[in-house]
Every structure is written in C-alpha cells, then in structure tokens.
PDB file of C-alpha atoms and ligand atoms in Angstrom:
ATOM      1  CA  UNK B   1     -18.944 -14.882   3.190  1.00  0.00           C
ATOM      2  CA  UNK B   2     -16.552 -14.833   6.181  1.00  0.00           C
ATOM      3  CA  UNK B   3     -14.567 -11.629   6.680  1.00  0.00           C
ATOM      4  CA  UNK B   4     -10.979 -11.725   5.458  1.00  0.00           C
ATOM      5  CA  UNK B   5      -8.139 -10.985   7.859  1.00  0.00           C
ATOM      6  CA  UNK B   6      -6.135  -7.924   6.855  1.00  0.00           C
ATOM      7  CA  UNK B   7      -2.693  -6.720   7.977  1.00  0.00           C
ATOM      8  CA  UNK B   8      -1.695  -3.141   7.126  1.00  0.00           C
ATOM      9  CA  UNK B   9       1.956  -2.045   6.951  1.00  0.00           C
ATOM     10  CA  UNK B  10       2.703   1.679   7.403  1.00  0.00           C
ATOM     11  CA  UNK B  11       5.586   4.144   7.812  1.00  0.00           C
ATOM     12  CA  UNK B  12       4.054   7.592   8.147  1.00  0.00           C
ATOM     13  CA  UNK B  13       0.956   9.639   8.802  1.00  0.00           C
ATOM     14  CA  UNK B  14      -1.381   6.777   7.906  1.00  0.00           C
ATOM     15  CA  UNK B  15      -4.002   8.669   5.908  1.00  0.00           C
ATOM     16  CA  UNK B  16      -4.345   5.610   3.655  1.00  0.00           C
ATOM     17  CA  UNK B  17      -4.706   3.435   6.763  1.00  0.00           C
ATOM     18  CA  UNK B  18      -7.454   5.793   7.969  1.00  0.00           C
ATOM     19  CA  UNK B  19      -9.307   5.444   4.655  1.00  0.00           C
ATOM     20  CA  UNK B  20      -9.134   1.662   5.054  1.00  0.00           C
ATOM     21  CA  UNK B  21     -10.329   1.787   8.675  1.00  0.00           C
ATOM     22  CA  UNK B  22     -13.273   4.008   7.678  1.00  0.00           C
ATOM     23  CA  UNK B  23     -14.225   1.693   4.810  1.00  0.00           C
ATOM     24  CA  UNK B  24     -14.037  -1.396   7.044  1.00  0.00           C
ATOM     25  CA  UNK B  25     -16.192   0.352   9.665  1.00  0.00           C
ATOM     26  CA  UNK B  26     -18.682   1.343   6.956  1.00  0.00           C
ATOM     27  CA  UNK B  27     -18.920  -2.278   5.759  1.00  0.00           C
ATOM     28  CA  UNK B  28     -17.513  -1.398   2.311  1.00  0.00           C
ATOM     29  CA  UNK B  29     -14.478  -3.646   2.766  1.00  0.00           C
ATOM     30  CA  UNK B  30     -15.619  -7.070   3.918  1.00  0.00           C
ATOM     31  CA  UNK B  31     -12.576  -7.696   6.034  1.00  0.00           C
ATOM     32  CA  UNK B  32     -11.162  -6.948   9.443  1.00  0.00           C
ATOM     33  CA  UNK B  33      -7.896  -5.115  10.082  1.00  0.00           C
ATOM     34  CA  UNK B  34      -6.251  -7.492  12.562  1.00  0.00           C
ATOM     35  CA  UNK B  35      -2.863  -5.826  12.885  1.00  0.00           C
ATOM     36  CA  UNK B  36      -0.950  -2.693  11.879  1.00  0.00           C
ATOM     37  CA  UNK B  37       2.836  -2.902  11.579  1.00  0.00           C
ATOM     38  CA  UNK B  38       5.077   0.143  11.260  1.00  0.00           C
ATOM     39  CA  UNK B  39       8.792   0.313  10.468  1.00  0.00           C
ATOM     40  CA  UNK B  40       9.047   3.628  12.356  1.00  0.00           C
ATOM     41  CA  UNK B  41       8.233   4.117  16.042  1.00  0.00           C
ATOM     42  CA  UNK B  42       7.052   7.711  15.485  1.00  0.00           C
ATOM     43  CA  UNK B  43       4.601   6.940  12.672  1.00  0.00           C
ATOM     44  CA  UNK B  44       1.285   8.685  13.404  1.00  0.00           C
ATOM     45  CA  UNK B  45      -0.394   5.703  11.750  1.00  0.00           C
ATOM     46  CA  UNK B  46       0.346   3.690  14.929  1.00  0.00           C
ATOM     47  CA  UNK B  47      -1.754   6.154  16.920  1.00  0.00           C
ATOM     48  CA  UNK B  48      -4.608   5.931  14.422  1.00  0.00           C
ATOM     49  CA  UNK B  49      -4.621   2.133  14.841  1.00  0.00           C
ATOM     50  CA  UNK B  50      -4.510   2.310  18.636  1.00  0.00           C
ATOM     51  CA  UNK B  51      -7.431   4.764  18.682  1.00  0.00           C
ATOM     52  CA  UNK B  52      -9.477   2.101  16.897  1.00  0.00           C
ATOM     53  CA  UNK B  53      -8.331  -0.686  19.218  1.00  0.00           C
ATOM     54  CA  UNK B  54      -6.373  -2.362  16.420  1.00  0.00           C
ATOM     55  CA  UNK B  55      -3.212  -4.145  17.637  1.00  0.00           C
ATOM     56  CA  UNK B  56      -0.271  -2.067  16.404  1.00  0.00           C
ATOM     57  CA  UNK B  57       3.440  -2.667  16.663  1.00  0.00           C
ATOM     58  CA  UNK B  58       6.726  -1.417  15.304  1.00  0.00           C
ATOM     59  CA  UNK B  59       9.652  -3.289  13.802  1.00  0.00           C
ATOM     60  CA  UNK B  60      12.110  -0.411  13.870  1.00  0.00           C
ATOM     61  CA  UNK B  61      13.925   0.086  10.583  1.00  0.00           C
ATOM     62  CA  UNK B  62      16.931   1.545  12.415  1.00  0.00           C
ATOM     63  CA  UNK B  63      17.304  -1.456  14.722  1.00  0.00           C
ATOM     64  CA  UNK B  64      17.164  -3.896  11.816  1.00  0.00           C
ATOM     65  CA  UNK B  65      20.165  -6.190  11.427  1.00  0.00           C
ATOM     66  CA  UNK B  66      19.650  -7.597   7.935  1.00  0.00           C
ATOM     67  CA  UNK B  67      16.960  -8.490   5.416  1.00  0.00           C
ATOM     68  CA  UNK B  68      16.647 -12.077   6.600  1.00  0.00           C
ATOM     69  CA  UNK B  69      16.032 -11.129  10.233  1.00  0.00           C
ATOM     70  CA  UNK B  70      13.525  -8.448   9.156  1.00  0.00           C
ATOM     71  CA  UNK B  71      11.654 -11.099   7.171  1.00  0.00           C
ATOM     72  CA  UNK B  72      11.631 -13.473  10.146  1.00  0.00           C
ATOM     73  CA  UNK B  73      10.385 -10.716  12.465  1.00  0.00           C
ATOM     74  CA  UNK B  74       7.554  -9.889  10.072  1.00  0.00           C
ATOM     75  CA  UNK B  75       6.628 -13.561   9.708  1.00  0.00           C
ATOM     76  CA  UNK B  76       6.551 -14.094  13.461  1.00  0.00           C
ATOM     77  CA  UNK B  77       4.337 -10.999  13.973  1.00  0.00           C
ATOM     78  CA  UNK B  78       1.899 -12.381  11.423  1.00  0.00           C
ATOM     79  CA  UNK B  79       2.064 -16.020  12.563  1.00  0.00           C
ATOM     80  CA  UNK B  80      -0.929 -15.788  14.884  1.00  0.00           C
ATOM     81  CA  UNK B  81      -2.916 -13.493  12.545  1.00  0.00           C
ATOM     82  CA  UNK B  82      -2.488 -15.546   9.346  1.00  0.00           C
ATOM     83  CA  UNK B  83      -3.639 -12.639   7.147  1.00  0.00           C
ATOM     84  CA  UNK B  84      -5.536 -13.237   3.912  1.00  0.00           C
ATOM     85  CA  UNK B  85      -4.462  -9.808   2.661  1.00  0.00           C
ATOM     86  CA  UNK B  86      -1.492  -7.550   3.449  1.00  0.00           C
ATOM     87  CA  UNK B  87      -1.838  -3.901   2.435  1.00  0.00           C
ATOM     88  CA  UNK B  88       1.228  -1.687   2.120  1.00  0.00           C
ATOM     89  CA  UNK B  89      -0.344   1.679   2.914  1.00  0.00           C
ATOM     90  CA  UNK B  90       2.595   4.054   2.681  1.00  0.00           C
ATOM     91  CA  UNK B  91       5.088   1.409   3.854  1.00  0.00           C
ATOM     92  CA  UNK B  92       8.519   2.590   2.791  1.00  0.00           C
ATOM     93  CA  UNK B  93      10.666  -0.482   3.512  1.00  0.00           C
ATOM     94  CA  UNK B  94      11.333  -3.030   0.823  1.00  0.00           C
ATOM     95  CA  UNK B  95       9.965  -6.441   1.772  1.00  0.00           C
ATOM     96  CA  UNK B  96      12.419  -9.351   1.811  1.00  0.00           C
ATOM     97  CA  UNK B  97      11.859 -11.680  -1.155  1.00  0.00           C
ATOM     98  CA  UNK B  98      11.237 -14.696   1.121  1.00  0.00           C
ATOM     99  CA  UNK B  99       8.378 -12.799   2.754  1.00  0.00           C
ATOM    100  CA  UNK B 100       6.887 -11.838  -0.630  1.00  0.00           C
ATOM    101  CA  UNK B 101       7.150 -15.484  -1.745  1.00  0.00           C
ATOM    102  CA  UNK B 102       5.331 -16.659   1.407  1.00  0.00           C
ATOM    103  CA  UNK B 103       2.413 -14.265   0.775  1.00  0.00           C
ATOM    104  CA  UNK B 104       2.426 -14.374  -3.046  1.00  0.00           C
ATOM    105  CA  UNK B 105      -0.769 -12.869  -4.498  1.00  0.00           C
ATOM    106  CA  UNK B 106      -1.876 -11.554  -1.105  1.00  0.00           C
ATOM    107  CA  UNK B 107       0.126  -8.316  -0.851  1.00  0.00           C
ATOM    108  CA  UNK B 108      -1.030  -5.050  -2.436  1.00  0.00           C
ATOM    109  CA  UNK B 109       0.704  -1.662  -2.475  1.00  0.00           C
ATOM    110  CA  UNK B 110      -0.368   1.922  -3.148  1.00  0.00           C
ATOM    111  CA  UNK B 111       2.100   4.085  -5.059  1.00  0.00           C
ATOM    112  CA  UNK B 112       1.667   7.830  -5.763  1.00  0.00           C
ATOM    113  CA  UNK B 113       2.451   7.810  -9.508  1.00  0.00           C
ATOM    114  CA  UNK B 114       1.326   6.127 -12.700  1.00  0.00           C
ATOM    115  CA  UNK B 115       3.491   2.981 -12.669  1.00  0.00           C
ATOM    116  CA  UNK B 116       5.769   2.199 -14.548  1.00  0.00           C
ATOM    117  CA  UNK B 117       6.779   5.883 -14.330  1.00  0.00           C
ATOM    118  CA  UNK B 118       8.441   7.370 -11.259  1.00  0.00           C
ATOM    119  CA  UNK B 119       8.568   4.157  -9.266  1.00  0.00           C
ATOM    120  CA  UNK B 120      11.111   1.610  -8.071  1.00  0.00           C
ATOM    121  CA  UNK B 121      13.982   1.990  -5.646  1.00  0.00           C
ATOM    122  CA  UNK B 122      14.394   5.542  -4.355  1.00  0.00           C
ATOM    123  CA  UNK B 123      10.959   6.701  -5.520  1.00  0.00           C
ATOM    124  CA  UNK B 124       8.755   7.055  -2.467  1.00  0.00           C
ATOM    125  CA  UNK B 125       6.611   9.743  -0.858  1.00  0.00           C
ATOM    126  CA  UNK B 126       7.581  13.302  -1.768  1.00  0.00           C
ATOM    127  CA  UNK B 127      10.508  12.117  -3.963  1.00  0.00           C
ATOM    128  CA  UNK B 128       7.996  10.721  -6.465  1.00  0.00           C
ATOM    129  CA  UNK B 129       6.239  14.078  -6.915  1.00  0.00           C
ATOM    130  CA  UNK B 130       9.567  15.943  -7.097  1.00  0.00           C
ATOM    131  CA  UNK B 131      10.675  13.569  -9.874  1.00  0.00           C
ATOM    132  CA  UNK B 132       7.426  14.113 -11.774  1.00  0.00           C
ATOM    133  CA  UNK B 133       7.736  17.913 -11.638  1.00  0.00           C
ATOM    134  CA  UNK B 134      11.443  17.975 -12.517  1.00  0.00           C
ATOM    135  CA  UNK B 135      10.820  15.731 -15.531  1.00  0.00           C
ATOM    136  CA  UNK B 136       7.998  17.972 -16.720  1.00  0.00           C
ATOM    137  CA  UNK B 137       5.368  15.313 -17.359  1.00  0.00           C
ATOM    138  CA  UNK B 138       1.817  16.594 -17.782  1.00  0.00           C
ATOM    139  CA  UNK B 139       0.000  13.794 -15.974  1.00  0.00           C
ATOM    140  CA  UNK B 140       0.661  11.770 -12.863  1.00  0.00           C
ATOM    141  CA  UNK B 141      -1.627   9.811 -10.571  1.00  0.00           C
ATOM    142  CA  UNK B 142      -1.812   6.785  -8.317  1.00  0.00           C
ATOM    143  CA  UNK B 143      -1.517   3.024  -8.763  1.00  0.00           C
ATOM    144  CA  UNK B 144      -2.519   0.038  -6.655  1.00  0.00           C
ATOM    145  CA  UNK B 145      -0.740  -3.161  -7.582  1.00  0.00           C
ATOM    146  CA  UNK B 146       0.077  -6.635  -6.363  1.00  0.00           C
ATOM    147  CA  UNK B 147       3.555  -6.896  -4.879  1.00  0.00           C
ATOM    148  CA  UNK B 148       6.070  -9.206  -6.518  1.00  0.00           C
ATOM    149  CA  UNK B 149       9.774  -9.813  -5.801  1.00  0.00           C
ATOM    150  CA  UNK B 150      10.894  -6.478  -7.306  1.00  0.00           C
ATOM    151  CA  UNK B 151      10.020  -2.916  -6.289  1.00  0.00           C
ATOM    152  CA  UNK B 152       6.756  -1.573  -7.794  1.00  0.00           C
ATOM    153  CA  UNK B 153       6.758  -4.085 -10.659  1.00  0.00           C
ATOM    154  CA  UNK B 154       3.811  -6.324  -9.743  1.00  0.00           C
ATOM    155  CA  UNK B 155       0.515  -6.644 -11.676  1.00  0.00           C
ATOM    156  CA  UNK B 156      -1.549  -3.442 -11.689  1.00  0.00           C
ATOM    157  CA  UNK B 157      -5.014  -3.522 -10.120  1.00  0.00           C
ATOM    158  CA  UNK B 158      -6.217   0.087 -10.457  1.00  0.00           C
ATOM    159  CA  UNK B 159      -4.855   3.431 -11.671  1.00  0.00           C
ATOM    160  CA  UNK B 160      -6.158   6.972 -11.910  1.00  0.00           C
ATOM    161  CA  UNK B 161      -4.527  10.022 -13.488  1.00  0.00           C
ATOM    162  CA  UNK B 162      -4.425  13.682 -12.502  1.00  0.00           C
ATOM    163  CA  UNK B 163      -3.189  16.669 -14.458  1.00  0.00           C
ATOM    164  CA  UNK B 164       0.145  18.187 -13.456  1.00  0.00           C
ATOM    165  CA  UNK B 165      -0.151  21.952 -13.877  1.00  0.00           C
ATOM    166  CA  UNK B 166       2.657  24.487 -14.399  1.00  0.00           C
ATOM    167  CA  UNK B 167       2.248  25.892 -10.886  1.00  0.00           C
ATOM    168  CA  UNK B 168       2.336  22.504  -9.145  1.00  0.00           C
ATOM    169  CA  UNK B 169       4.931  21.879  -6.433  1.00  0.00           C
ATOM    170  CA  UNK B 170       5.671  18.457  -4.899  1.00  0.00           C
ATOM    171  CA  UNK B 171       3.390  19.509  -2.030  1.00  0.00           C
ATOM    172  CA  UNK B 172       0.406  20.565  -4.185  1.00  0.00           C
ATOM    173  CA  UNK B 173       0.752  17.475  -6.358  1.00  0.00           C
ATOM    174  CA  UNK B 174       0.817  15.224  -3.270  1.00  0.00           C
ATOM    175  CA  UNK B 175      -2.359  16.973  -2.056  1.00  0.00           C
ATOM    176  CA  UNK B 176      -4.066  16.336  -5.406  1.00  0.00           C
ATOM    177  CA  UNK B 177      -3.057  12.678  -5.508  1.00  0.00           C
ATOM    178  CA  UNK B 178      -3.669  11.645  -1.890  1.00  0.00           C
ATOM    179  CA  UNK B 179      -7.499  11.572  -2.100  1.00  0.00           C
ATOM    180  CA  UNK B 180      -7.170   9.435  -5.253  1.00  0.00           C
ATOM    181  CA  UNK B 181      -4.907   7.049  -3.350  1.00  0.00           C
ATOM    182  CA  UNK B 182      -7.512   6.747  -0.607  1.00  0.00           C
ATOM    183  CA  UNK B 183     -10.203   5.926  -3.152  1.00  0.00           C
ATOM    184  CA  UNK B 184      -8.064   3.373  -5.037  1.00  0.00           C
ATOM    185  CA  UNK B 185      -6.702   1.551  -1.975  1.00  0.00           C
ATOM    186  CA  UNK B 186     -10.203   1.171  -0.556  1.00  0.00           C
ATOM    187  CA  UNK B 187     -11.597  -0.030  -3.892  1.00  0.00           C
ATOM    188  CA  UNK B 188      -8.762  -2.533  -4.369  1.00  0.00           C
ATOM    189  CA  UNK B 189      -9.226  -3.934  -0.847  1.00  0.00           C
ATOM    190  CA  UNK B 190     -12.983  -4.116  -1.423  1.00  0.00           C
ATOM    191  CA  UNK B 191     -12.506  -6.003  -4.711  1.00  0.00           C
ATOM    192  CA  UNK B 192      -9.940  -8.341  -3.128  1.00  0.00           C
ATOM    193  CA  UNK B 193     -12.207  -9.168  -0.175  1.00  0.00           C
ATOM    194  CA  UNK B 194     -15.148  -9.727  -2.542  1.00  0.00           C
ATOM    195  CA  UNK B 195     -12.870 -12.139  -4.466  1.00  0.00           C
ATOM    196  CA  UNK B 196     -13.336 -10.161  -7.671  1.00  0.00           C
ATOM    197  CA  UNK B 197      -9.623  -9.946  -8.549  1.00  0.00           C
ATOM    198  CA  UNK B 198      -8.129 -12.650 -10.698  1.00  0.00           C
ATOM    199  CA  UNK B 199      -4.449 -12.783 -11.567  1.00  0.00           C
ATOM    200  CA  UNK B 200      -3.655 -13.845 -15.118  1.00  0.00           C
ATOM    201  CA  UNK B 201       0.121 -13.565 -15.539  1.00  0.00           C
ATOM    202  CA  UNK B 202       0.929  -9.839 -15.476  1.00  0.00           C
ATOM    203  CA  UNK B 203      -2.713  -8.885 -15.876  1.00  0.00           C
ATOM    204  CA  UNK B 204      -5.329  -8.423 -13.189  1.00  0.00           C
ATOM    205  CA  UNK B 205      -8.855  -9.255 -14.311  1.00  0.00           C
ATOM    206  CA  UNK B 206     -11.684  -7.633 -12.380  1.00  0.00           C
ATOM    207  CA  UNK B 207     -14.962  -9.513 -12.267  1.00  0.00           C
ATOM    208  CA  UNK B 208     -18.108  -7.433 -12.757  1.00  0.00           C
ATOM    209  CA  UNK B 209     -18.551  -3.705 -13.177  1.00  0.00           C
ATOM    210  CA  UNK B 210     -16.485  -1.338 -10.990  1.00  0.00           C
ATOM    211  CA  UNK B 211     -18.685   1.251  -9.313  1.00  0.00           C
TER     212      UNK B 211
HETATM  213  C1  GAR K   1       1.416   7.918   0.241  1.00  0.00           C
HETATM  214  O1  GAR K   1       1.462   8.973  -0.671  1.00  0.00           O
HETATM  215  C2  GAR K   1       1.835   6.617  -0.425  1.00  0.00           C
HETATM  216  O2  GAR K   1       1.408   6.488  -1.737  1.00  0.00           O
HETATM  217  C3  GAR K   1       3.335   6.724  -0.358  1.00  0.00           C
HETATM  218  O3  GAR K   1       3.585   7.225   0.942  1.00  0.00           O
HETATM  219  C4  GAR K   1       2.500   8.085   1.323  1.00  0.00           C
HETATM  220  C5  GAR K   1       1.994   7.668   2.690  1.00  0.00           C
HETATM  221  O4  GAR K   1       0.954   8.494   3.130  1.00  0.00           O
HETATM  222  N1  GAR K   1       3.933   5.438  -0.604  1.00  0.00           N
HETATM  223  C6  GAR K   1       4.997   5.287  -1.378  1.00  0.00           C
HETATM  224  O5  GAR K   1       5.613   6.228  -1.859  1.00  0.00           O
HETATM  225  C7  GAR K   1       5.429   3.850  -1.593  1.00  0.00           C
HETATM  226  N2  GAR K   1       6.390   3.753  -2.637  1.00  0.00           N
HETATM  227  P1  GAR K   1       0.051   8.070   4.366  1.00  0.00           P
HETATM  228  O6  GAR K   1       0.998   7.614   5.483  1.00  0.00           O
HETATM  229  O7  GAR K   1      -0.670   9.328   4.736  1.00  0.00           O
HETATM  230  O8  GAR K   1      -0.871   6.974   3.934  1.00  0.00           O
END
C-alpha cells in the first residue's frame, strides 16, 4: 500500500507532532509527514519539524487579514503536497469552512477533553482543564475526531477517560491527559492510513480489532 501524505497543523510545543513523527519513523503510521504548518512563528513545533528535515512554515495568526485569505493561504501551501490526511495537533486557529469543505473527511483533530464536554469556541489548551476543574466533573480525557464545519463537533474516532482528583490543578490534569493524547492521535492516524476508518453519518466505524 503506498504511503499516505500527511500535513500536520500546530500552534505550540508540538508534543503531539513529536508523537506522530516517532510513530511514522517507527513504521506504525504508514504515511509520510510532508509539511508542518504553524499559525505562530514562535511555536516550538516548527523546530521539531525542522530537526527532522520536514518542511515547516508559518502562516502568522497576527498578520492574518480575514478568514477567506487565511483559507487561500492554507490551500496554496498545500497545493503542491496534496495531502491525504491533515492532522490538527494542537492547532488553535479555527479553519475556514471553505477549507474544511475542500478536505472533507480528511481532517482529524485532537482535543484534551471528553467531547461533547468542555469543547467548542474558547475551549483550548489550558482553558479546557480549568473549565473541567471549576465545573467539578470527576472524569475528563481526550478525544480524536474528524473535523466538520463547526468547532469540535465532528464524528468521534477515539476517546479515553482519566479520573479528575480533588487535588488536580489545570497543570496536573494536562500532564495526565497529554500522554493519552499522544496515544490516541497516533492510533487514529495509524487507523486512517490503514484505511480502517469508515464514516457512517455521525458515527465512525473501525474495521478490525483495535490493539
Ligand atoms: C494539546 O493538549 C491539544 O490537545 C490542545 O493543545 C495542546 C497542544 O499541545 N489542543 C486543543 O486544545 C484544541 N482545541 P502540543 O503542542 O504539545 O501538542
């Protein structure tokens, strides 16, 4: 089976990107990361990509004029790559709907909560864990899902829960959830590249047994 072409979008430290790079290098994900795009020039993720010789570039969020031009910029960066899969690995910008339409069924996102809780506009990074603790829920976790035209509403591929304990802070909860994110994003990319994910309306069917 030929390797699928993957684009990874990032905004921050890029620990999820690193998990993907390691899994590609280990042959777990049968794909190749062709490009990394950041919306922040200072994202450490850009450095991680460069260290691996992966083309990396920034479309600066601050220099962005409007949604339409952001969409066009993204499309032109991807024109030569023609990715089979786009992974939002801690990408904190909202994708323009035209872009999502163009790559329908090919974009996946990792989110650090159990969707549909603590997600949507305004819930990203540390804010998610703060929301969880302030609300007092007893479990949280991570979700990988397909991206649709709204924020964090697309069909769910994988989820895993963790216990929220009384002494948890947003920082400790993030530390508990991050390794789960790494596991789920790698597994979802692996399943996608092995063509084991099948979309059936809102549901994602997974062929075979998940190991
Ligand atoms: C991760 O926790 C990811 O789930 C979150 O940003 C962090 C990025 O970490 N993404 C969102 O909140 C998206 N709504 P990383 O840069 O180390 O991968």
